[in-house]
């Protein structure tokens, strides 16, 4: 089986490529990644000599190249993760989100239609459902109502993927997962950003009142879900993944400070994110019943392990917290203090 993974040099992609190579010895993985600011070849550098792995640096929007890759690599299945993934960046500069997340996804769907694949897994997010009040959970039946340019671009690509399933019989499965954490996450996202700041005694910028809720899942649990959906999902269906770990942001930020051994006085409340979704919480009973999947990691243990990973790999994140990232950080947080 020749599987094309897009975005394999990013956070979830890197974890997924490792899982697939370990769990499916008969598979060959082609990783198509543009290496944007978020893509880090170091994440998979140790695979360079692995005959079951090939890295191709390219843009998913390049239709000719994508078609050529499907042809020459005889791609049987696609796991599509490449995306612009950060909400705050989508507020600062939305265009590239439309280009990569919507147009890039359509380029891949078109290639899948032309060359035929056994499965096209479109990896999406619970953010397409919008924001919840204090109660209730997102199910696969919840109407999409995205609020940020990021989530709107993901909802658009989800709908395109489902339209390709319906109209052209491309064997699409869409997955929608809650907030991930774990190794290799770019330190612009809540948990690694707070760890990196705590380690350096920098202020921890909490948006608004810190009472927004996210539903956290360890990246390994998500990746096992993606493999299950790829193999056992039904064409044209949507599956939600989550680990029933709802937490207020401020609670997590204080937990990170405790784990790093730094005082809570490092918390700095800053101006809220425009259009900030209040609460996400996901019902993953369909995936559990139909895919035989269940989350394994407990939030408190896995958070402690994640904090250790970042503390021990300071060189990994210090190398990427430079140049472009510093300019972004100043733009994002400079005016908020
Ligand atoms: P990430 O930002 O860490 O990685 C994205 C990867 O895509 C990077 O390696 C980047 O170089 C690559 N990429 C971006 N634009 C590209 C282009 N035009 N052509 C080729 N490659 C390109 O993101 P992530 O957190 O690993 O998320 C992966 C996927 O999972 C995304 O589709 C995201 O929407 C989805 N998702 C993420 C979360 C989460 O909590 N991080 C939750 C649910 C769903
Ligand atoms: P984030 O990791 O950006 O994920 P998403 O917005 O896709 O859920 O943010 C998670 C939560 O943490 C969200 O409610 C925004 C909040 N947040 C902060 O309070 N401060 C920060 O510096 C960041 C990056 C996020």
Short mmCIF file of C-alpha atoms and ligand atoms in Angstrom, two decimals:
data_model
loop_
_atom_site.label_atom_id
_atom_site.label_comp_id
_atom_site.label_asym_id
_atom_site.label_seq_id
_atom_site.Cartn_x
_atom_site.Cartn_y
_atom_site.Cartn_z
CA UNK A 1 0.00 0.00 0.00
CA UNK A 2 1.43 3.40 -1.03
CA UNK A 3 0.03 6.13 1.21
CA UNK A 4 0.40 9.84 0.57
CA UNK A 5 0.52 11.80 3.82
CA UNK A 6 0.30 15.57 3.30
CA UNK A 7 1.69 17.84 6.00
CA UNK A 8 3.81 15.01 7.44
CA UNK A 9 6.48 17.43 8.67
CA UNK A 10 4.05 19.26 10.96
CA UNK A 11 2.90 18.37 14.46
CA UNK A 12 0.22 15.72 13.89
CA UNK A 13 1.72 14.60 10.56
CA UNK A 14 5.09 13.75 12.12
CA UNK A 15 3.43 11.73 14.89
CA UNK A 16 1.23 9.99 12.30
CA UNK A 17 4.09 9.06 9.94
CA UNK A 18 5.92 7.43 12.85
CA UNK A 19 2.82 5.51 13.91
CA UNK A 20 2.10 4.27 10.37
CA UNK A 21 5.67 3.06 9.77
CA UNK A 22 5.61 1.22 13.10
CA UNK A 23 2.11 -0.27 12.86
CA UNK A 24 1.84 -1.07 9.14
CA UNK A 25 5.07 -2.77 8.00
CA UNK A 26 3.67 -3.33 4.49
CA UNK A 27 3.03 0.36 3.81
CA UNK A 28 5.22 2.87 2.01
CA UNK A 29 4.70 6.49 3.07
CA UNK A 30 5.21 9.49 0.80
CA UNK A 31 5.21 12.73 2.79
CA UNK A 32 4.26 15.77 0.72
CA UNK A 33 5.02 18.95 2.65
CA UNK A 34 5.87 22.51 1.63
CA UNK A 35 7.80 23.17 4.84
CA UNK A 36 6.08 26.41 5.76
CA UNK A 37 7.10 28.03 9.07
CA UNK A 38 5.20 25.16 10.77
CA UNK A 39 6.89 22.31 8.91
CA UNK A 40 10.14 21.07 10.41
CA UNK A 41 12.21 18.46 8.53
CA UNK A 42 14.06 17.79 11.78
CA UNK A 43 10.89 16.10 13.10
CA UNK A 44 11.48 13.12 10.79
CA UNK A 45 15.21 13.49 10.04
CA UNK A 46 15.96 10.01 11.40
CA UNK A 47 13.81 8.45 8.65
CA UNK A 48 16.02 9.69 5.79
CA UNK A 49 17.47 6.23 5.10
CA UNK A 50 14.21 4.32 5.62
CA UNK A 51 13.30 2.63 2.30
CA UNK A 52 9.58 2.77 3.23
CA UNK A 53 9.61 6.57 3.53
CA UNK A 54 10.04 9.36 0.99
CA UNK A 55 9.88 13.09 1.59
CA UNK A 56 8.79 15.42 -1.20
CA UNK A 57 9.02 19.14 -0.58
CA UNK A 58 6.20 20.76 -2.56
CA UNK A 59 3.00 22.78 -2.36
CA UNK A 60 -0.31 20.85 -2.40
CA UNK A 61 -1.67 23.66 -4.59
CA UNK A 62 0.67 22.62 -7.43
CA UNK A 63 -1.73 20.46 -9.47
CA UNK A 64 0.83 19.26 -12.01
CA UNK A 65 3.25 18.10 -9.35
CA UNK A 66 0.50 16.43 -7.31
CA UNK A 67 -0.78 14.55 -10.40
CA UNK A 68 2.76 13.47 -11.25
CA UNK A 69 3.25 12.17 -7.71
CA UNK A 70 0.01 10.14 -7.80
CA UNK A 71 1.12 8.64 -11.11
CA UNK A 72 4.76 7.87 -10.35
CA UNK A 73 4.23 6.71 -6.76
CA UNK A 74 1.06 4.73 -7.60
CA UNK A 75 -0.73 6.25 -4.62
CA UNK A 76 -3.43 3.96 -3.16
CA UNK A 77 -4.58 6.17 -0.31
CA UNK A 78 -4.33 9.74 0.96
CA UNK A 79 -4.17 11.06 4.51
CA UNK A 80 -4.54 14.80 4.04
CA UNK A 81 -3.26 16.90 6.94
CA UNK A 82 -1.41 19.77 5.21
CA UNK A 83 -3.00 23.05 6.25
CA UNK A 84 -2.48 26.44 7.71
CA UNK A 85 -3.53 25.55 11.24
CA UNK A 86 -3.34 28.52 13.61
CA UNK A 87 -6.44 30.62 14.36
CA UNK A 88 -4.50 33.75 15.40
CA UNK A 89 -2.55 33.75 12.13
CA UNK A 90 -5.82 33.38 10.20
CA UNK A 91 -6.99 36.59 11.87
CA UNK A 92 -3.76 38.43 10.98
CA UNK A 93 -3.58 37.13 7.37
CA UNK A 94 -6.48 34.98 6.08
CA UNK A 95 -5.61 34.61 2.36
CA UNK A 96 -3.12 31.77 2.64
CA UNK A 97 -5.72 29.79 4.64
CA UNK A 98 -8.06 29.88 1.66
CA UNK A 99 -5.26 29.04 -0.75
CA UNK A 100 -3.85 26.04 1.14
CA UNK A 101 -6.85 24.74 3.05
CA UNK A 102 -9.51 25.16 0.37
CA UNK A 103 -7.73 25.22 -3.00
CA UNK A 104 -4.97 22.82 -1.94
CA UNK A 105 -7.56 20.33 -0.69
CA UNK A 106 -9.44 20.56 -3.98
CA UNK A 107 -6.23 19.90 -5.95
CA UNK A 108 -5.70 16.70 -3.95
CA UNK A 109 -9.34 15.62 -4.30
CA UNK A 110 -9.10 16.15 -8.05
CA UNK A 111 -5.98 13.96 -8.28
CA UNK A 112 -7.72 11.30 -6.17
CA UNK A 113 -10.65 11.42 -8.59
CA UNK A 114 -8.45 11.24 -11.70
CA UNK A 115 -6.13 8.44 -10.54
CA UNK A 116 -8.50 6.58 -8.23
CA UNK A 117 -7.63 5.77 -4.60
CA UNK A 118 -9.02 3.29 -2.07
CA UNK A 119 -9.36 6.00 0.57
CA UNK A 120 -9.10 9.78 0.89
CA UNK A 121 -8.93 10.74 4.56
CA UNK A 122 -9.64 14.43 5.05
CA UNK A 123 -8.34 15.47 8.47
CA UNK A 124 -10.42 18.25 10.00
CA UNK A 125 -11.28 19.89 13.27
CA UNK A 126 -14.18 20.28 15.73
CA UNK A 127 -13.79 24.05 15.21
CA UNK A 128 -15.96 23.76 12.07
CA UNK A 129 -18.96 23.37 14.43
CA UNK A 130 -18.44 26.83 15.95
CA UNK A 131 -18.84 27.57 19.64
CA UNK A 132 -20.89 25.86 22.38
CA UNK A 133 -22.65 27.37 25.38
CA UNK A 134 -21.96 25.99 28.87
CA UNK A 135 -23.56 22.61 28.06
CA UNK A 136 -23.86 20.16 25.18
CA UNK A 137 -21.43 18.39 22.87
CA UNK A 138 -20.64 18.51 19.14
CA UNK A 139 -21.88 15.42 17.32
CA UNK A 140 -21.43 14.58 13.63
CA UNK A 141 -24.97 15.95 13.14
CA UNK A 142 -24.16 19.39 14.55
CA UNK A 143 -24.43 21.90 11.69
CA UNK A 144 -21.17 23.54 10.64
CA UNK A 145 -21.01 27.17 11.84
CA UNK A 146 -17.36 28.21 11.79
CA UNK A 147 -16.31 31.50 13.37
CA UNK A 148 -12.69 32.16 12.38
CA UNK A 149 -11.10 32.35 8.94
CA UNK A 150 -9.22 29.16 9.91
CA UNK A 151 -12.33 27.20 10.85
CA UNK A 152 -14.25 28.60 7.85
CA UNK A 153 -11.51 27.40 5.50
CA UNK A 154 -11.59 23.95 7.13
CA UNK A 155 -15.40 23.79 6.91
CA UNK A 156 -15.18 24.74 3.22
CA UNK A 157 -12.71 21.94 2.53
CA UNK A 158 -14.79 19.43 4.54
CA UNK A 159 -17.80 20.25 2.39
CA UNK A 160 -15.76 19.99 -0.81
CA UNK A 161 -14.42 16.61 0.28
CA UNK A 162 -17.96 15.36 1.04
CA UNK A 163 -19.15 16.76 -2.31
CA UNK A 164 -16.42 14.76 -4.10
CA UNK A 165 -17.66 11.67 -2.26
CA UNK A 166 -21.27 12.35 -3.21
CA UNK A 167 -20.77 13.50 -6.79
CA UNK A 168 -17.69 11.63 -7.99
CA UNK A 169 -17.71 8.64 -5.61
CA UNK A 170 -14.25 9.47 -4.30
CA UNK A 171 -13.96 7.28 -1.14
CA UNK A 172 -13.70 10.22 1.24
CA UNK A 173 -13.82 10.00 5.03
CA UNK A 174 -13.79 13.22 7.08
CA UNK A 175 -12.52 13.27 10.67
CA UNK A 176 -13.05 16.13 13.12
CA UNK A 177 -10.87 16.16 16.18
CA UNK A 178 -10.62 18.34 19.26
CA UNK A 179 -7.48 20.20 20.42
CA UNK A 180 -4.33 18.09 20.28
CA UNK A 181 -1.26 18.24 22.48
CA UNK A 182 1.97 16.24 22.63
CA UNK A 183 5.46 16.16 21.09
CA UNK A 184 6.45 18.21 18.00
CA UNK A 185 3.70 20.86 18.32
CA UNK A 186 4.76 24.28 17.08
CA UNK A 187 5.11 26.58 20.12
CA UNK A 188 2.53 29.09 18.89
CA UNK A 189 -0.28 26.85 20.20
CA UNK A 190 -1.47 27.14 23.81
CA UNK A 191 0.33 24.28 25.58
CA UNK A 192 3.83 24.42 24.00
CA UNK A 193 3.77 28.24 24.02
CA UNK A 194 3.03 28.29 27.75
CA UNK A 195 5.73 25.69 28.47
CA UNK A 196 8.36 27.59 26.43
CA UNK A 197 7.50 30.88 28.17
CA UNK A 198 7.41 29.33 31.65
CA UNK A 199 10.84 27.74 31.14
CA UNK A 200 12.26 31.17 30.19
CA UNK A 201 10.40 33.08 32.98
CA UNK A 202 8.47 35.06 30.36
CA UNK A 203 4.83 36.15 30.93
CA UNK A 204 2.16 33.58 29.96
CA UNK A 205 -0.37 35.49 27.81
CA UNK A 206 -3.91 34.34 28.64
CA UNK A 207 -6.62 35.68 26.32
CA UNK A 208 -9.66 37.37 27.86
CA UNK A 209 -10.77 35.92 31.22
CA UNK A 210 -9.03 32.55 30.65
CA UNK A 211 -12.38 30.77 31.03
CA UNK A 212 -12.66 29.53 27.44
CA UNK A 213 -12.90 25.75 27.33
CA UNK A 214 -11.11 23.37 25.00
CA UNK A 215 -11.46 19.57 24.91
CA UNK A 216 -7.95 18.07 24.87
CA UNK A 217 -6.71 14.86 23.26
CA UNK A 218 -3.18 13.47 23.12
CA UNK A 219 -1.85 13.42 19.55
CA UNK A 220 -1.15 9.66 19.73
CA UNK A 221 -4.84 8.97 20.44
CA UNK A 222 -5.78 11.18 17.48
CA UNK A 223 -3.32 9.40 15.17
CA UNK A 224 -4.66 5.97 16.13
CA UNK A 225 -8.12 7.33 15.33
CA UNK A 226 -6.93 8.52 11.92
CA UNK A 227 -5.56 5.06 11.11
CA UNK A 228 -8.84 3.45 12.19
CA UNK A 229 -10.89 5.90 10.09
CA UNK A 230 -8.61 5.35 7.09
CA UNK A 231 -9.00 1.58 7.26
CA UNK A 232 -12.52 1.10 8.61
CA UNK A 233 -14.39 4.36 7.95
CA UNK A 234 -17.39 4.34 5.61
CA UNK A 235 -17.26 6.38 2.40
CA UNK A 236 -18.86 9.81 2.75
CA UNK A 237 -19.02 9.66 6.56
CA UNK A 238 -17.78 12.02 9.25
CA UNK A 239 -16.18 10.81 12.53
CA UNK A 240 -15.48 12.96 15.59
CA UNK A 241 -12.48 12.30 17.85
CA UNK A 242 -12.03 13.61 21.38
CA UNK A 243 -11.00 12.34 24.80
CA UNK A 244 -13.66 13.97 27.04
CA UNK A 245 -11.06 16.21 28.67
CA UNK A 246 -12.65 19.63 28.86
CA UNK A 247 -10.51 22.18 30.66
CA UNK A 248 -10.59 25.96 31.14
CA UNK A 249 -7.51 27.58 29.58
CA UNK A 250 -6.42 29.19 32.86
CA UNK A 251 -6.52 25.81 34.60
CA UNK A 252 -4.08 24.37 32.03
CA UNK A 253 -1.81 27.40 32.16
CA UNK A 254 -1.53 27.07 35.96
CA UNK A 255 -0.93 23.32 35.66
CA UNK A 256 1.92 24.02 33.23
CA UNK A 257 3.44 26.51 35.68
CA UNK A 258 3.21 23.94 38.49
CA UNK A 259 4.80 21.24 36.33
CA UNK A 260 7.67 23.51 35.27
CA UNK A 261 8.01 24.74 38.88
CA UNK A 262 7.32 28.42 38.19
CA UNK A 263 5.03 30.88 40.08
CA UNK A 264 1.46 31.65 39.00
CA UNK A 265 2.46 35.34 38.98
CA UNK A 266 3.82 34.71 35.46
CA UNK A 267 0.19 34.62 34.19
CA UNK A 268 -0.57 37.76 32.21
CA UNK A 269 -4.16 38.38 31.12
CA UNK A 270 -4.11 40.02 27.67
CA UNK A 271 -6.68 41.39 25.22
CA UNK A 272 -9.01 38.67 23.95
CA UNK A 273 -8.79 37.05 20.52
CA UNK A 274 -11.41 38.64 18.21
CA UNK A 275 -14.38 36.28 17.76
CA UNK A 276 -12.91 33.87 20.34
CA UNK A 277 -14.98 30.64 20.51
CA UNK A 278 -16.08 30.10 24.12
CA UNK A 279 -16.30 26.37 24.43
CA UNK A 280 -15.56 23.21 22.44
CA UNK A 281 -16.58 19.75 23.61
CA UNK A 282 -16.88 16.70 21.45
CA UNK A 283 -18.96 13.54 21.40
CA UNK A 284 -16.85 10.73 19.92
CA UNK A 285 -19.29 7.89 20.53
CA UNK A 286 -19.72 7.23 16.80
CA UNK A 287 -15.98 6.64 16.30
CA UNK A 288 -15.91 4.44 19.40
CA UNK A 289 -18.86 2.34 18.22
CA UNK A 290 -18.10 2.14 14.49
CA UNK A 291 -14.29 2.17 14.40
CA UNK A 292 -13.54 0.29 17.61
CA UNK A 293 -11.39 3.23 18.67
CA UNK A 294 -11.05 4.71 22.15
CA UNK A 295 -8.68 7.29 23.63
CA UNK A 296 -6.07 5.74 25.92
CA UNK A 297 -4.18 8.64 27.44
CA UNK A 298 -5.31 10.40 30.65
CA UNK A 299 -4.96 14.18 30.39
CA UNK A 300 -3.05 14.85 33.63
CA UNK A 301 -0.43 12.11 33.02
CA UNK A 302 0.00 12.92 29.35
CA UNK A 303 0.29 16.66 30.08
CA UNK A 304 3.08 15.99 32.59
CA UNK A 305 4.84 13.79 30.02
CA UNK A 306 4.41 16.51 27.37
CA UNK A 307 5.85 19.19 29.65
CA UNK A 308 8.89 16.93 30.26
CA UNK A 309 9.30 16.42 26.49
CA UNK A 310 9.54 20.19 25.88
CA UNK A 311 11.71 20.87 28.90
CA UNK A 312 14.16 18.17 27.75
CA UNK A 313 14.12 19.38 24.14
CA UNK A 314 14.73 23.06 24.64
CA UNK A 315 17.15 23.07 21.67
CA UNK A 316 14.34 21.75 19.38
CA UNK A 317 11.98 24.62 20.10
CA UNK A 318 14.66 27.29 20.53
CA UNK A 319 15.79 26.64 16.96
CA UNK A 320 12.28 27.30 15.63
CA UNK A 321 11.54 30.24 17.95
CA UNK A 322 13.64 32.54 15.81
CA UNK A 323 13.35 34.77 12.76
CA UNK A 324 9.80 34.60 11.35
CA UNK A 325 8.37 33.39 14.68
CA UNK A 326 9.77 36.32 16.64
CA UNK A 327 8.21 38.76 14.15
CA UNK A 328 4.88 36.92 14.46
CA UNK A 329 5.10 36.92 18.28
CA UNK A 330 5.69 40.66 18.39
CA UNK A 331 2.79 41.30 16.00
CA UNK A 332 0.43 38.97 17.88
CA UNK A 333 1.33 39.81 21.47
CA UNK A 334 3.14 43.17 21.28
CA UNK A 335 -0.06 45.22 21.06
CA UNK A 336 -2.05 43.07 23.52
CA UNK A 337 -0.11 43.69 26.74
P1 LIG B 1 0.86 22.12 11.68
O1 LIG B 1 0.68 23.58 11.38
O2 LIG B 1 1.76 21.70 12.78
O3 LIG B 1 1.40 21.40 10.35
C1 LIG B 1 0.91 21.68 9.07
C2 LIG B 1 1.89 21.10 8.04
O4 LIG B 1 1.34 21.37 6.74
C3 LIG B 1 3.26 21.74 8.10
O5 LIG B 1 4.27 20.75 8.04
C4 LIG B 1 3.30 22.63 6.85
O6 LIG B 1 4.61 22.78 6.32
C5 LIG B 1 2.37 21.87 5.90
N1 LIG B 1 1.79 22.74 4.87
C6 LIG B 1 1.16 23.94 5.08
N2 LIG B 1 0.79 24.46 3.89
C7 LIG B 1 1.17 23.57 2.93
C8 LIG B 1 1.04 23.54 1.51
N3 LIG B 1 0.45 24.54 0.84
N4 LIG B 1 1.52 22.46 0.83
C9 LIG B 1 2.13 21.43 1.52
N5 LIG B 1 2.29 21.42 2.84
C10 LIG B 1 1.81 22.47 3.55
O7 LIG B 1 -0.60 21.55 11.86
P2 LIG B 1 -1.13 20.33 12.76
O8 LIG B 1 -1.50 20.86 14.08
O9 LIG B 1 -0.21 19.18 12.64
O10 LIG B 1 -2.50 19.99 12.00
C11 LIG B 1 -2.55 19.05 10.94
C12 LIG B 1 -3.98 18.92 10.43
O11 LIG B 1 -4.83 18.51 11.49
C13 LIG B 1 -4.56 20.24 9.90
O12 LIG B 1 -5.32 19.94 8.76
C14 LIG B 1 -5.43 20.75 11.04
O13 LIG B 1 -6.49 21.53 10.56
C15 LIG B 1 -5.91 19.43 11.63
N6 LIG B 1 -6.27 19.48 13.07
C16 LIG B 1 -5.38 19.98 14.00
C17 LIG B 1 -5.72 19.98 15.35
C18 LIG B 1 -4.76 20.49 16.40
O14 LIG B 1 -5.13 20.58 17.57
N7 LIG B 1 -3.51 20.81 16.08
C19 LIG B 1 -6.97 19.48 15.75
C20 LIG B 1 -7.84 18.97 14.78
C21 LIG B 1 -7.47 18.98 13.46
P1 LIG B 2 -4.92 27.42 20.39
O1 LIG B 2 -3.83 26.52 20.87
O2 LIG B 2 -4.55 28.56 19.49
O3 LIG B 2 -6.02 26.47 19.73
P2 LIG B 2 -7.52 26.85 19.16
O4 LIG B 2 -7.70 28.30 19.17
O5 LIG B 2 -7.43 26.30 17.77
O6 LIG B 2 -8.45 26.13 20.06
O7 LIG B 2 -5.66 28.04 21.65
C1 LIG B 2 -6.29 27.23 22.64
C2 LIG B 2 -7.00 28.15 23.61
O8 LIG B 2 -6.02 28.93 24.32
C3 LIG B 2 -7.91 29.17 22.93
O9 LIG B 2 -9.06 29.37 23.74
C4 LIG B 2 -7.08 30.44 22.89
C5 LIG B 2 -6.22 30.33 24.13
N1 LIG B 2 -4.88 30.97 24.02
C6 LIG B 2 -4.47 31.89 24.99
O10 LIG B 2 -5.20 32.21 25.95
N2 LIG B 2 -3.23 32.46 24.86
C7 LIG B 2 -2.39 32.15 23.82
O11 LIG B 2 -1.28 32.73 23.75
C8 LIG B 2 -2.82 31.18 22.85
C9 LIG B 2 -1.94 30.81 21.70
C10 LIG B 2 -4.08 30.61 23.00
#
